[in-house]
Amino acid sequence: MIIAVDGPAASGKGTIARALARHYGLPHLDTGLLYRAVGLAVLEAGGDPASASDALEAAHHLSSALDDPGLKSEAAGKAASLVSVHPDVRAALLDRQKRFADQQGGAVLDGRDIGTVIAPHADAKLFVTASPEVRARRRCDELLGMGLDVHLEAVLHDIRSRDERDSARSAAPLRMADDAALLDTSDLTIEQAVAAAIALAENRPFTAAND
Ligand code: C5P
């Protein structure tokens, strides 16, 4: 079984994808980490993530480890959204993602273009979203929890510009696949969102009220 989970930043798609992977006993790939790794490598090399050649150079020399805690930083997230605009960078990361999706037994992948580009043949496709305000609040709480000094307005501004860049780019923009199920997590707890995701993956109805 291949499960594709797409959606904008801080929508809850990562948490949901990990929970689905646990539920079905499937391997999971957070594809955002690949773009973050490219973005971070460009920054560390003193390059410019907006430069296609700097980004492609980093994509070609990407290490396979995706466990660097630095990948979770806001700087890596912003650099990721800049490098992910370049079609050649996306092409360089395509094979690794497709092989992960098509491994024997299936897999869960989350990102922006899983249901549309990486695994259009996925057995279940979810598009997870939430209002920008709710996503900013969640991201803000997460960053405050990490001891960082952040302001809601600044985080909301960042989320909006990331949405805009991810949706407006011509190469594999953030878009809900025609055959994906929409899951709005704005008013759901994590437990409710996960239960809804499992129900949708199994093509069952879900209402938070009878959870
Ligand atoms: O999901 P995450 O916030 O970690 O992704 C970081 C950035 O990587 C996104 O803003 C997006 O620009 C890019 N990305 C992408 N395609 C994916 C996953 C992430 O373009 N499949």
XYZ file of C-alpha atoms and ligand atoms in Angstrom:
232
model
C 0.000 0.000 0.000
C 1.378 3.410 -0.987
C 0.014 6.397 0.938
C 0.660 9.941 -0.298
C 0.263 12.773 2.207
C 0.585 16.308 0.861
C -0.135 19.743 2.264
C 1.298 23.113 3.240
C 3.804 23.863 6.022
C 2.682 23.072 9.592
C -0.615 21.536 8.450
C 0.028 18.413 10.532
C 0.893 16.256 7.523
C 4.168 15.010 9.050
C 2.499 13.887 12.280
C -0.292 12.244 10.296
C 2.108 10.523 7.890
C 4.169 9.118 10.787
C 1.010 7.875 12.511
C -0.230 6.225 9.296
C 3.155 4.555 8.837
C 2.989 3.195 12.390
C -0.625 2.084 11.968
C 0.061 0.148 8.759
C 3.630 -0.907 9.624
C 5.040 0.884 6.578
C 8.319 2.784 6.102
C 7.957 6.566 6.004
C 9.819 9.288 4.114
C 9.458 12.973 4.961
C 10.430 14.346 1.545
C 10.700 17.895 2.934
C 13.916 16.709 4.613
C 15.514 16.125 1.197
C 14.833 19.717 0.153
C 15.900 20.946 3.592
C 19.166 18.977 3.273
C 19.853 20.612 -0.101
C 18.983 24.067 1.274
C 21.171 23.617 4.353
C 24.096 22.296 2.292
C 23.918 25.414 0.079
C 23.924 27.684 3.156
C 26.822 25.787 4.730
C 28.826 26.072 1.511
C 28.240 29.839 1.563
C 26.070 29.633 -1.572
C 22.725 31.176 -2.503
C 19.647 28.887 -2.352
C 17.987 31.040 -5.018
C 20.811 30.193 -7.441
C 19.931 27.153 -9.580
C 23.584 26.134 -10.006
C 24.435 26.381 -6.272
C 21.321 24.343 -5.436
C 21.944 21.727 -8.109
C 25.549 21.287 -6.995
C 24.297 20.574 -3.447
C 21.553 18.226 -4.705
C 24.108 16.161 -6.619
C 26.284 15.731 -3.542
C 23.528 15.104 -1.036
C 24.452 12.670 1.724
C 21.922 9.947 2.436
C 21.605 10.845 6.164
C 18.566 12.947 6.964
C 18.922 13.024 10.749
C 20.814 16.320 11.172
C 18.787 18.319 13.761
C 19.755 21.475 11.832
C 17.347 20.354 9.094
C 14.432 21.313 11.364
C 15.513 24.949 11.672
C 13.547 27.820 10.130
C 16.634 28.759 8.087
C 16.730 25.274 6.535
C 12.955 25.454 5.861
C 13.273 28.768 4.084
C 16.309 27.604 2.080
C 14.355 24.425 1.187
C 11.502 26.423 -0.229
C 13.970 28.448 -2.332
C 15.914 25.463 -3.725
C 12.734 23.475 -4.403
C 11.681 26.000 -7.051
C 14.461 24.840 -9.424
C 13.225 22.079 -11.785
C 16.723 20.513 -12.014
C 16.890 20.190 -8.235
C 13.498 18.471 -8.187
C 14.633 16.157 -10.991
C 17.809 15.259 -9.044
C 15.704 14.167 -6.042
C 13.008 12.372 -8.041
C 14.521 8.910 -8.353
C 15.226 8.507 -4.646
C 11.617 9.387 -3.796
C 10.096 7.200 -6.508
C 12.217 4.218 -5.426
C 11.110 4.739 -1.819
C 7.441 4.886 -2.870
C 7.673 1.797 -5.050
C 9.569 -0.442 -2.623
C 8.050 -3.826 -1.985
C 5.275 -3.740 0.602
C 4.531 -0.069 0.119
C 5.379 3.155 1.946
C 4.059 6.423 3.309
C 5.540 9.642 1.901
C 4.702 13.191 2.842
C 5.487 16.390 0.982
C 3.989 18.729 -1.592
C 3.896 16.682 -4.810
C 3.604 13.065 -3.686
C 0.081 12.480 -5.005
C 0.676 14.491 -8.178
C 4.261 13.656 -9.255
C 6.096 11.111 -7.077
C 3.337 8.522 -6.659
C 0.308 9.441 -8.792
C -0.586 5.729 -8.557
C -0.732 5.801 -4.699
C -3.482 3.676 -3.147
C -4.528 6.481 -0.805
C -3.936 10.220 -1.167
C -4.552 12.764 1.542
C -4.255 16.525 1.267
C -3.842 17.835 4.802
C -4.450 21.492 5.457
C -5.387 24.023 8.158
C -5.916 27.769 8.170
C -2.717 29.880 8.010
C -3.506 31.288 11.490
C -3.793 27.815 13.040
C -0.625 26.649 11.304
C 1.265 29.748 12.465
C 0.077 29.189 16.054
C 1.253 25.555 15.963
C 4.630 26.443 14.432
C 5.049 29.270 16.954
C 4.324 26.936 19.904
C 6.781 24.417 18.499
C 9.531 27.044 18.167
C 8.800 28.505 21.623
C 9.040 24.950 22.974
C 12.530 24.764 21.448
C 13.417 27.859 23.487
C 13.440 30.216 20.501
C 12.277 33.811 20.711
C 9.557 34.068 18.052
C 6.522 36.223 17.342
C 3.238 34.975 15.956
C 2.990 37.745 13.342
C 6.443 36.960 11.950
C 5.705 33.222 11.823
C 2.371 33.893 10.076
C 4.136 36.088 7.525
C 6.686 33.300 6.898
C 3.958 30.689 6.482
C 2.091 32.871 3.993
C 5.189 33.540 1.887
C 6.138 29.839 1.940
C 2.570 28.932 0.797
C 2.787 31.506 -1.962
C 6.196 30.269 -3.200
C 5.200 26.578 -3.010
C 1.892 27.139 -4.830
C 3.067 29.623 -7.457
C 6.178 27.802 -8.714
C 5.866 26.157 -12.127
C 7.728 22.939 -11.216
C 5.463 20.572 -9.237
C 3.560 23.265 -7.335
C 1.713 22.508 -4.114
C -1.611 21.274 -5.448
C -4.213 18.792 -4.276
C -4.382 15.772 -6.600
C -7.796 15.389 -8.226
C -8.297 12.041 -6.511
C -7.004 13.097 -3.044
C -9.173 13.346 0.074
C -9.082 16.721 1.821
C -8.407 16.726 5.564
C -8.686 20.109 7.295
C -7.088 19.778 10.730
C -7.872 23.351 11.894
C -10.397 22.227 14.512
C -9.093 18.730 15.208
C -6.875 17.415 17.971
C -3.909 15.292 16.858
C -5.819 12.136 17.852
C -8.882 13.185 15.849
C -6.757 14.126 12.826
C -5.012 10.737 12.882
C -8.326 8.866 13.237
C -9.735 10.885 10.335
C -6.655 10.140 8.211
C -6.971 6.399 8.832
C -10.678 6.528 7.988
C -9.943 8.436 4.762
C -7.104 6.059 3.827
C -9.618 3.244 4.173
C -12.269 5.225 2.353
C -14.553 5.322 5.386
C -16.516 8.355 6.596
C -15.221 10.168 9.692
C -16.877 12.708 11.953
C -14.954 14.208 14.861
C -18.140 14.134 16.961
C -18.273 10.346 17.173
C -14.531 9.878 17.581
O 7.602 19.933 4.518
P 8.690 20.913 4.853
O 8.187 22.187 5.449
O 9.799 20.291 5.628
O 9.316 21.297 3.436
C 10.241 22.331 3.283
C 10.118 22.909 1.876
O 10.551 21.933 0.923
C 8.701 23.278 1.457
O 8.360 24.610 1.793
C 8.727 23.092 -0.043
O 9.166 24.262 -0.685
C 9.772 22.019 -0.274
N 9.197 20.715 -0.592
C 8.825 20.485 -1.901
N 8.357 19.264 -2.269
C 8.212 18.290 -1.367
C 8.559 18.512 -0.005
C 9.033 19.756 0.347
O 8.935 21.364 -2.741
N 7.774 17.094 -1.763
